[in-house]
Amino acid sequence: VQPPEKPLQAEEWNKLRESFQSPEIFEEVMFNSMVRYNSPIDVAKSLLTHVAKRKGDVAYNLLLKYLTLCVQQGQTSEIRDVYDIMKIRFKILESGAYNLLIKGLSNSDQWRMALTLLEEVKKIMTPSRTNYESCIKAASRHQEMNLAFELYHEMLDKDLVPTLDVLQAFFDFSRGMKGAELQKELFGILSYLRENQIYPHKTFMRSIKLWFESIPGGNWRGHLTNIKDSGQCPVCNHQLEDSDLTKEQYNNLRERIIRDVIHGTDTFRKTSPQEFEAFQTFVENRLPFDIVIDGLNVSHIKPRRMQCENLFDAVNCLAKDNARLLVLGRKHMLINSPNWKREIMKEMQNKADFFFAENISEDDAFLLYATLRSGQHCKFVTRDFLRDHKASLSDSLTRHLFRKWQRGHQISNQLFLSGFIQQPAFSYDCVVQTTGDTWHIPYKDFFEEKYSYRVPRKWLCIQQQR
């Protein structure tokens, strides 16, 4: 439906409604299309008035659609009016209305009213991430940084994960501002990136650089660089943190993973205790391995090839330096089939140990167990992120160690047309790090919403000139 270009009289609306094939949903369809075409507000208002006269009142969902249009166009006084009407008519609003009201008001000069609404939402439900972020951005825009950070911490306490967009806003709006407390808060955001292994994208990285360089009397200078394979920064010659855990950290992590993740509740949902016991015995009799491979996962690397060929390439590539390999397979791989050729499987079994699990088993627990039992030198190959296991570790220190261990030990298959290419795990740790007068921040060229273990090669080095 194409909405009219100017407000209509009652009889004109009636005429349109009658010519519509389902008159009972005419108003709803018309409002939807006004939102889509971003119709002038007075056109929408004339329909709203017509409905109110015809029915004596306006249904909640129509008011909501009108509100959507007002927010879309930043019509502050209209947003306030709709809010007043809604408050009188409906004692409690649902999250959709609050999202719109908070978003609309926080972008206006009436932004403090959005804070009042946020308080109102808190009484009936947990505000959404968007509610908080709208208010945080409004406070930052008006240089009320203490308020913005107060809301940010409240949001983290409620386990709401901030978007990179709002984290960037803190750096953008704090540019050139004085204050030790403010600096401490922004350093806190950088620590948050470190703890959660978040890599900022290029525009966010630039905001961080500009903020550092704008600190009054701070004397910070930022340079973009690539870290040498040795882990040394070419700009400041500083040696980045080692990717290896200390012996003590490794032993603690190993015990925690075996206790919480492997023997925790989730392992036996997809495998039987008998099978896992058989696996443990198998591993203990053959320790240590150098590389543990998630066979099924790796066999899907190149979709157009036979699965056994993909796995064969990986095994050949990784067995080069007489490395001891363990491949976690599935029983169906032993049945001669178009994807699993018996002679190729035989040849692979000369180069690696294979454990064939039941076809329903979950490999991650097997993978982690064999790798951790083999010792700190052992690496593993999978394209999975092992996200769930990190989540079953209860404290942030162990989660940080798990990520650090994962970064140093997970070999990802960077695939090029030439075949299976192994990317060595780095000797340095690829996370935000600081020595006090230097910061090193790894960044990506593009924005990536999902968490990725693929580490960036590009770094921002920030030094404080003394």
PDB file of C-alpha atoms in Angstrom, residues 93-329:
ATOM      1  CA  LEU A  93       4.018  -0.614  28.779  1.00  0.00           C
ATOM      2  CA  GLU A  94       5.911  -3.543  27.250  1.00  0.00           C
ATOM      3  CA  SER A  95       9.572  -3.579  26.244  1.00  0.00           C
ATOM      4  CA  GLY A  96       8.899  -2.574  22.607  1.00  0.00           C
ATOM      5  CA  ALA A  97       7.363   0.741  23.657  1.00  0.00           C
ATOM      6  CA  TYR A  98      10.114   1.445  26.196  1.00  0.00           C
ATOM      7  CA  ASN A  99      12.800   0.669  23.613  1.00  0.00           C
ATOM      8  CA  LEU A 100      11.274   3.200  21.216  1.00  0.00           C
ATOM      9  CA  LEU A 101      10.666   5.882  23.846  1.00  0.00           C
ATOM     10  CA  ILE A 102      14.166   5.604  25.309  1.00  0.00           C
ATOM     11  CA  LYS A 103      15.774   5.573  21.868  1.00  0.00           C
ATOM     12  CA  GLY A 104      13.704   8.547  20.659  1.00  0.00           C
ATOM     13  CA  LEU A 105      14.205  10.714  23.738  1.00  0.00           C
ATOM     14  CA  SER A 106      17.878   9.916  24.240  1.00  0.00           C
ATOM     15  CA  ASN A 107      18.614  11.347  20.784  1.00  0.00           C
ATOM     16  CA  SER A 108      16.898  14.635  21.658  1.00  0.00           C
ATOM     17  CA  ASP A 109      17.383  17.592  23.975  1.00  0.00           C
ATOM     18  CA  GLN A 110      14.941  15.819  26.321  1.00  0.00           C
ATOM     19  CA  TRP A 111      17.528  13.047  26.860  1.00  0.00           C
ATOM     20  CA  ARG A 112      17.241  13.160  30.657  1.00  0.00           C
ATOM     21  CA  MET A 113      13.704  11.914  30.312  1.00  0.00           C
ATOM     22  CA  ALA A 114      15.145   8.731  28.772  1.00  0.00           C
ATOM     23  CA  LEU A 115      16.973   8.188  32.098  1.00  0.00           C
ATOM     24  CA  THR A 116      13.686   8.520  33.984  1.00  0.00           C
ATOM     25  CA  LEU A 117      12.179   5.921  31.668  1.00  0.00           C
ATOM     26  CA  LEU A 118      15.141   3.619  32.232  1.00  0.00           C
ATOM     27  CA  GLU A 119      14.429   3.787  35.982  1.00  0.00           C
ATOM     28  CA  GLU A 120      10.786   2.974  35.252  1.00  0.00           C
ATOM     29  CA  VAL A 121      11.803  -0.079  33.176  1.00  0.00           C
ATOM     30  CA  LYS A 122      14.038  -1.343  36.005  1.00  0.00           C
ATOM     31  CA  LYS A 123      11.020  -1.627  38.283  1.00  0.00           C
ATOM     32  CA  ILE A 124       9.297  -4.114  35.990  1.00  0.00           C
ATOM     33  CA  MET A 125      12.064  -5.927  34.074  1.00  0.00           C
ATOM     34  CA  THR A 126      15.772  -5.983  33.236  1.00  0.00           C
ATOM     35  CA  PRO A 127      16.352  -3.183  30.735  1.00  0.00           C
ATOM     36  CA  SER A 128      17.718  -4.343  27.378  1.00  0.00           C
ATOM     37  CA  ARG A 129      21.224  -3.680  26.142  1.00  0.00           C
ATOM     38  CA  THR A 130      19.746  -1.114  23.715  1.00  0.00           C
ATOM     39  CA  ASN A 131      18.034   0.759  26.580  1.00  0.00           C
ATOM     40  CA  TYR A 132      21.315   1.135  28.412  1.00  0.00           C
ATOM     41  CA  GLU A 133      23.327   1.974  25.328  1.00  0.00           C
ATOM     42  CA  SER A 134      20.887   4.698  24.202  1.00  0.00           C
ATOM     43  CA  CYS A 135      21.217   6.361  27.623  1.00  0.00           C
ATOM     44  CA  ILE A 136      25.001   5.885  27.773  1.00  0.00           C
ATOM     45  CA  LYS A 137      25.450   7.522  24.376  1.00  0.00           C
ATOM     46  CA  ALA A 138      23.160  10.392  25.346  1.00  0.00           C
ATOM     47  CA  ALA A 139      25.116  11.021  28.573  1.00  0.00           C
ATOM     48  CA  SER A 140      28.458  10.795  26.704  1.00  0.00           C
ATOM     49  CA  ARG A 141      27.266  13.169  24.003  1.00  0.00           C
ATOM     50  CA  HIS A 142      26.506  15.711  26.711  1.00  0.00           C
ATOM     51  CA  GLN A 143      29.928  15.127  28.307  1.00  0.00           C
ATOM     52  CA  GLU A 144      28.391  13.588  31.426  1.00  0.00           C
ATOM     53  CA  MET A 145      30.998  10.840  31.558  1.00  0.00           C
ATOM     54  CA  ASN A 146      30.493   9.841  35.216  1.00  0.00           C
ATOM     55  CA  LEU A 147      26.851   9.127  34.522  1.00  0.00           C
ATOM     56  CA  ALA A 148      27.725   7.243  31.325  1.00  0.00           C
ATOM     57  CA  PHE A 149      30.195   5.013  33.191  1.00  0.00           C
ATOM     58  CA  GLU A 150      27.772   4.422  36.044  1.00  0.00           C
ATOM     59  CA  LEU A 151      25.252   3.059  33.505  1.00  0.00           C
ATOM     60  CA  TYR A 152      27.973   1.031  31.780  1.00  0.00           C
ATOM     61  CA  HIS A 153      28.943  -0.746  35.024  1.00  0.00           C
ATOM     62  CA  GLU A 154      25.305  -1.349  35.855  1.00  0.00           C
ATOM     63  CA  MET A 155      24.897  -2.935  32.439  1.00  0.00           C
ATOM     64  CA  LEU A 156      27.909  -5.241  32.949  1.00  0.00           C
ATOM     65  CA  ASP A 157      26.577  -6.246  36.379  1.00  0.00           C
ATOM     66  CA  LYS A 158      23.412  -7.410  34.656  1.00  0.00           C
ATOM     67  CA  ASP A 159      25.503  -9.573  32.272  1.00  0.00           C
ATOM     68  CA  LEU A 160      24.560  -7.472  29.254  1.00  0.00           C
ATOM     69  CA  VAL A 161      27.368  -7.545  26.676  1.00  0.00           C
ATOM     70  CA  PRO A 162      28.155  -4.048  25.356  1.00  0.00           C
ATOM     71  CA  THR A 163      28.465  -3.519  21.602  1.00  0.00           C
ATOM     72  CA  LEU A 164      31.754  -2.215  20.201  1.00  0.00           C
ATOM     73  CA  ASP A 165      29.754   0.797  19.092  1.00  0.00           C
ATOM     74  CA  VAL A 166      29.079   1.969  22.654  1.00  0.00           C
ATOM     75  CA  LEU A 167      32.642   1.196  23.785  1.00  0.00           C
ATOM     76  CA  GLN A 168      33.907   3.345  20.925  1.00  0.00           C
ATOM     77  CA  ALA A 169      31.553   6.166  21.958  1.00  0.00           C
ATOM     78  CA  PHE A 170      33.337   6.411  25.330  1.00  0.00           C
ATOM     79  CA  PHE A 171      36.642   7.129  23.580  1.00  0.00           C
ATOM     80  CA  ASP A 172      35.067   9.487  21.041  1.00  0.00           C
ATOM     81  CA  PHE A 173      33.317  11.671  23.606  1.00  0.00           C
ATOM     82  CA  SER A 174      36.146  11.695  26.167  1.00  0.00           C
ATOM     83  CA  ARG A 175      38.594  13.208  23.713  1.00  0.00           C
ATOM     84  CA  GLY A 176      40.575  16.055  25.233  1.00  0.00           C
ATOM     85  CA  MET A 177      38.949  15.696  28.650  1.00  0.00           C
ATOM     86  CA  LYS A 178      40.965  15.884  31.864  1.00  0.00           C
ATOM     87  CA  GLY A 179      40.675  13.651  34.912  1.00  0.00           C
ATOM     88  CA  ALA A 180      42.432  10.681  36.476  1.00  0.00           C
ATOM     89  CA  GLU A 181      39.113   8.950  37.193  1.00  0.00           C
ATOM     90  CA  LEU A 182      38.047   9.184  33.554  1.00  0.00           C
ATOM     91  CA  GLN A 183      41.398   7.783  32.414  1.00  0.00           C
ATOM     92  CA  LYS A 184      41.056   4.891  34.832  1.00  0.00           C
ATOM     93  CA  GLU A 185      37.609   4.075  33.415  1.00  0.00           C
ATOM     94  CA  LEU A 186      38.843   4.070  29.807  1.00  0.00           C
ATOM     95  CA  PHE A 187      41.824   1.905  30.734  1.00  0.00           C
ATOM     96  CA  GLY A 188      39.175  -0.351  32.306  1.00  0.00           C
ATOM     97  CA  ILE A 189      37.481  -0.705  28.906  1.00  0.00           C
ATOM     98  CA  LEU A 190      40.833  -1.699  27.371  1.00  0.00           C
ATOM     99  CA  SER A 191      41.179  -4.348  30.105  1.00  0.00           C
ATOM    100  CA  TYR A 192      37.674  -5.535  29.245  1.00  0.00           C
ATOM    101  CA  LEU A 193      38.821  -6.023  25.618  1.00  0.00           C
ATOM    102  CA  ARG A 194      41.823  -7.948  26.921  1.00  0.00           C
ATOM    103  CA  GLU A 195      39.866 -10.221  29.243  1.00  0.00           C
ATOM    104  CA  ASN A 196      37.298 -11.080  26.588  1.00  0.00           C
ATOM    105  CA  GLN A 197      39.788 -11.352  23.730  1.00  0.00           C
ATOM    106  CA  ILE A 198      37.950  -8.705  21.732  1.00  0.00           C
ATOM    107  CA  TYR A 199      39.738  -7.183  18.757  1.00  0.00           C
ATOM    108  CA  PRO A 200      38.566  -3.662  17.888  1.00  0.00           C
ATOM    109  CA  HIS A 201      38.014  -2.865  14.205  1.00  0.00           C
ATOM    110  CA  LYS A 202      39.904  -0.099  12.425  1.00  0.00           C
ATOM    111  CA  THR A 203      37.551   2.822  13.234  1.00  0.00           C
ATOM    112  CA  PHE A 204      37.350   1.842  16.909  1.00  0.00           C
ATOM    113  CA  MET A 205      41.158   1.500  17.014  1.00  0.00           C
ATOM    114  CA  ARG A 206      41.473   5.041  15.554  1.00  0.00           C
ATOM    115  CA  SER A 207      39.175   6.381  18.292  1.00  0.00           C
ATOM    116  CA  ILE A 208      41.424   4.804  20.937  1.00  0.00           C
ATOM    117  CA  LYS A 209      44.536   6.287  19.308  1.00  0.00           C
ATOM    118  CA  LEU A 210      43.014   9.776  19.040  1.00  0.00           C
ATOM    119  CA  TRP A 211      41.832   9.659  22.645  1.00  0.00           C
ATOM    120  CA  PHE A 212      45.309   8.769  23.939  1.00  0.00           C
ATOM    121  CA  GLU A 213      46.884  11.528  21.861  1.00  0.00           C
ATOM    122  CA  SER A 214      44.329  14.054  23.127  1.00  0.00           C
ATOM    123  CA  ILE A 215      44.927  13.489  26.868  1.00  0.00           C
ATOM    124  CA  PRO A 216      45.985  16.937  28.199  1.00  0.00           C
ATOM    125  CA  GLY A 217      49.692  16.776  29.134  1.00  0.00           C
ATOM    126  CA  GLY A 218      49.722  13.009  28.543  1.00  0.00           C
ATOM    127  CA  ASN A 219      52.316  13.000  25.765  1.00  0.00           C
ATOM    128  CA  TRP A 220      51.044   9.766  24.213  1.00  0.00           C
ATOM    129  CA  ARG A 221      51.872   8.858  20.611  1.00  0.00           C
ATOM    130  CA  GLY A 222      50.317   6.026  18.622  1.00  0.00           C
ATOM    131  CA  HIS A 223      51.753   4.138  15.630  1.00  0.00           C
ATOM    132  CA  LEU A 224      50.321   1.329  13.523  1.00  0.00           C
ATOM    133  CA  THR A 225      52.658  -1.602  13.123  1.00  0.00           C
ATOM    134  CA  ASN A 226      53.100  -5.362  12.595  1.00  0.00           C
ATOM    135  CA  ILE A 227      54.710  -7.331  15.391  1.00  0.00           C
ATOM    136  CA  LYS A 228      57.764  -9.441  14.466  1.00  0.00           C
ATOM    137  CA  ASP A 229      57.492 -13.219  14.765  1.00  0.00           C
ATOM    138  CA  SER A 230      59.779 -12.990  17.778  1.00  0.00           C
ATOM    139  CA  GLY A 231      57.082 -10.933  19.533  1.00  0.00           C
ATOM    140  CA  GLN A 232      59.070  -7.698  19.471  1.00  0.00           C
ATOM    141  CA  CYS A 233      57.335  -4.434  18.587  1.00  0.00           C
ATOM    142  CA  PRO A 234      59.339  -2.606  15.860  1.00  0.00           C
ATOM    143  CA  VAL A 235      58.122   0.798  17.109  1.00  0.00           C
ATOM    144  CA  CYS A 236      59.080   0.706  20.800  1.00  0.00           C
ATOM    145  CA  ASN A 237      61.211  -2.495  20.812  1.00  0.00           C
ATOM    146  CA  HIS A 238      59.089  -3.804  23.643  1.00  0.00           C
ATOM    147  CA  GLN A 239      58.743  -7.598  23.918  1.00  0.00           C
ATOM    148  CA  LEU A 240      55.075  -8.685  23.990  1.00  0.00           C
ATOM    149  CA  GLU A 241      53.759 -11.114  26.589  1.00  0.00           C
ATOM    150  CA  ASP A 242      54.681 -14.723  26.027  1.00  0.00           C
ATOM    151  CA  SER A 243      51.829 -16.882  24.802  1.00  0.00           C
ATOM    152  CA  ASP A 244      52.893 -19.762  27.056  1.00  0.00           C
ATOM    153  CA  LEU A 245      51.439 -20.266  30.499  1.00  0.00           C
ATOM    154  CA  THR A 246      53.778 -20.826  33.446  1.00  0.00           C
ATOM    155  CA  LYS A 247      54.010 -24.427  34.671  1.00  0.00           C
ATOM    156  CA  GLU A 248      51.833 -23.564  37.654  1.00  0.00           C
ATOM    157  CA  GLN A 249      49.178 -21.804  35.544  1.00  0.00           C
ATOM    158  CA  TYR A 250      49.134 -24.729  33.121  1.00  0.00           C
ATOM    159  CA  ASN A 251      48.684 -27.330  35.865  1.00  0.00           C
ATOM    160  CA  ASN A 252      45.883 -25.300  37.469  1.00  0.00           C
ATOM    161  CA  LEU A 253      44.138 -24.869  34.135  1.00  0.00           C
ATOM    162  CA  ARG A 254      44.506 -28.553  33.307  1.00  0.00           C
ATOM    163  CA  GLU A 255      43.004 -29.614  36.622  1.00  0.00           C
ATOM    164  CA  ARG A 256      40.130 -27.156  36.300  1.00  0.00           C
ATOM    165  CA  ILE A 257      39.261 -28.183  32.733  1.00  0.00           C
ATOM    166  CA  ILE A 258      39.426 -31.880  33.524  1.00  0.00           C
ATOM    167  CA  ARG A 259      37.279 -31.311  36.608  1.00  0.00           C
ATOM    168  CA  ASP A 260      34.746 -28.690  35.432  1.00  0.00           C
ATOM    169  CA  VAL A 261      34.516 -29.300  31.710  1.00  0.00           C
ATOM    170  CA  ILE A 262      35.427 -32.898  31.037  1.00  0.00           C
ATOM    171  CA  HIS A 263      34.096 -34.570  34.167  1.00  0.00           C
ATOM    172  CA  GLY A 264      31.527 -31.808  34.590  1.00  0.00           C
ATOM    173  CA  THR A 265      27.962 -32.383  33.579  1.00  0.00           C
ATOM    174  CA  ASP A 266      28.217 -31.820  29.864  1.00  0.00           C
ATOM    175  CA  THR A 267      30.562 -34.556  28.609  1.00  0.00           C
ATOM    176  CA  PHE A 268      28.273 -37.537  29.012  1.00  0.00           C
ATOM    177  CA  ARG A 269      25.290 -35.978  27.319  1.00  0.00           C
ATOM    178  CA  LYS A 270      26.773 -36.923  23.959  1.00  0.00           C
ATOM    179  CA  THR A 271      28.947 -39.894  24.883  1.00  0.00           C
ATOM    180  CA  SER A 272      28.756 -42.745  27.375  1.00  0.00           C
ATOM    181  CA  PRO A 273      30.947 -43.015  30.493  1.00  0.00           C
ATOM    182  CA  GLN A 274      32.201 -46.381  29.145  1.00  0.00           C
ATOM    183  CA  GLU A 275      33.328 -44.839  25.868  1.00  0.00           C
ATOM    184  CA  PHE A 276      35.093 -41.978  27.606  1.00  0.00           C
ATOM    185  CA  GLU A 277      36.823 -44.415  29.949  1.00  0.00           C
ATOM    186  CA  ALA A 278      37.996 -46.474  26.972  1.00  0.00           C
ATOM    187  CA  PHE A 279      39.312 -43.261  25.418  1.00  0.00           C
ATOM    188  CA  GLN A 280      41.206 -42.304  28.583  1.00  0.00           C
ATOM    189  CA  THR A 281      42.876 -45.709  28.694  1.00  0.00           C
ATOM    190  CA  PHE A 282      43.743 -45.435  24.994  1.00  0.00           C
ATOM    191  CA  VAL A 283      45.347 -42.012  25.556  1.00  0.00           C
ATOM    192  CA  GLU A 284      47.232 -42.942  28.756  1.00  0.00           C
ATOM    193  CA  ASN A 285      48.844 -45.924  26.982  1.00  0.00           C
ATOM    194  CA  ARG A 286      50.120 -43.786  24.131  1.00  0.00           C
ATOM    195  CA  LEU A 287      51.087 -40.461  25.707  1.00  0.00           C
ATOM    196  CA  PRO A 288      52.396 -37.915  24.893  1.00  0.00           C
ATOM    197  CA  PHE A 289      51.069 -36.603  21.577  1.00  0.00           C
ATOM    198  CA  ASP A 290      52.376 -33.525  19.763  1.00  0.00           C
ATOM    199  CA  ILE A 291      49.188 -32.654  17.879  1.00  0.00           C
ATOM    200  CA  VAL A 292      45.572 -33.749  18.406  1.00  0.00           C
ATOM    201  CA  ILE A 293      43.282 -33.406  15.368  1.00  0.00           C
ATOM    202  CA  ASP A 294      39.502 -33.126  15.290  1.00  0.00           C
ATOM    203  CA  GLY A 295      39.199 -35.453  12.290  1.00  0.00           C
ATOM    204  CA  LEU A 296      35.572 -34.862  11.373  1.00  0.00           C
ATOM    205  CA  ASN A 297      35.920 -31.113  11.624  1.00  0.00           C
ATOM    206  CA  VAL A 298      39.069 -31.012   9.470  1.00  0.00           C
ATOM    207  CA  SER A 299      37.551 -33.374   6.879  1.00  0.00           C
ATOM    208  CA  HIS A 300      35.064 -30.639   5.903  1.00  0.00           C
ATOM    209  CA  ILE A 301      37.695 -28.013   5.108  1.00  0.00           C
ATOM    210  CA  LYS A 302      37.206 -28.069   1.343  1.00  0.00           C
ATOM    211  CA  PRO A 303      33.585 -28.873   0.607  1.00  0.00           C
ATOM    212  CA  ARG A 304      34.169 -30.040  -2.977  1.00  0.00           C
ATOM    213  CA  ARG A 305      36.682 -32.732  -2.101  1.00  0.00           C
ATOM    214  CA  MET A 306      36.371 -36.173  -0.564  1.00  0.00           C
ATOM    215  CA  GLN A 307      36.416 -35.885   3.212  1.00  0.00           C
ATOM    216  CA  CYS A 308      39.148 -38.492   3.584  1.00  0.00           C
ATOM    217  CA  GLU A 309      41.364 -36.521   1.151  1.00  0.00           C
ATOM    218  CA  ASN A 310      41.009 -33.359   3.236  1.00  0.00           C
ATOM    219  CA  LEU A 311      41.973 -35.280   6.365  1.00  0.00           C
ATOM    220  CA  PHE A 312      44.811 -37.051   4.508  1.00  0.00           C
ATOM    221  CA  ASP A 313      46.327 -33.681   3.479  1.00  0.00           C
ATOM    222  CA  ALA A 314      46.133 -32.429   7.040  1.00  0.00           C
ATOM    223  CA  VAL A 315      47.746 -35.557   8.479  1.00  0.00           C
ATOM    224  CA  ASN A 316      50.520 -35.473   5.865  1.00  0.00           C
ATOM    225  CA  CYS A 317      51.189 -31.825   6.462  1.00  0.00           C
ATOM    226  CA  LEU A 318      51.265 -32.155  10.261  1.00  0.00           C
ATOM    227  CA  ALA A 319      53.240 -35.427  10.385  1.00  0.00           C
ATOM    228  CA  LYS A 320      56.217 -33.851   8.602  1.00  0.00           C
ATOM    229  CA  ASP A 321      58.652 -33.490  11.503  1.00  0.00           C
ATOM    230  CA  ASN A 322      57.913 -36.910  12.944  1.00  0.00           C
ATOM    231  CA  ALA A 323      55.226 -35.340  15.110  1.00  0.00           C
ATOM    232  CA  ARG A 324      53.112 -37.815  17.063  1.00  0.00           C
ATOM    233  CA  LEU A 325      49.534 -37.293  15.930  1.00  0.00           C
ATOM    234  CA  LEU A 326      46.253 -38.394  17.425  1.00  0.00           C
ATOM    235  CA  VAL A 327      43.236 -38.151  15.138  1.00  0.00           C
ATOM    236  CA  LEU A 328      39.783 -38.235  16.708  1.00  0.00           C
ATOM    237  CA  GLY A 329      37.580 -40.015  14.207  1.00  0.00           C
TER     238      GLY A 329
END
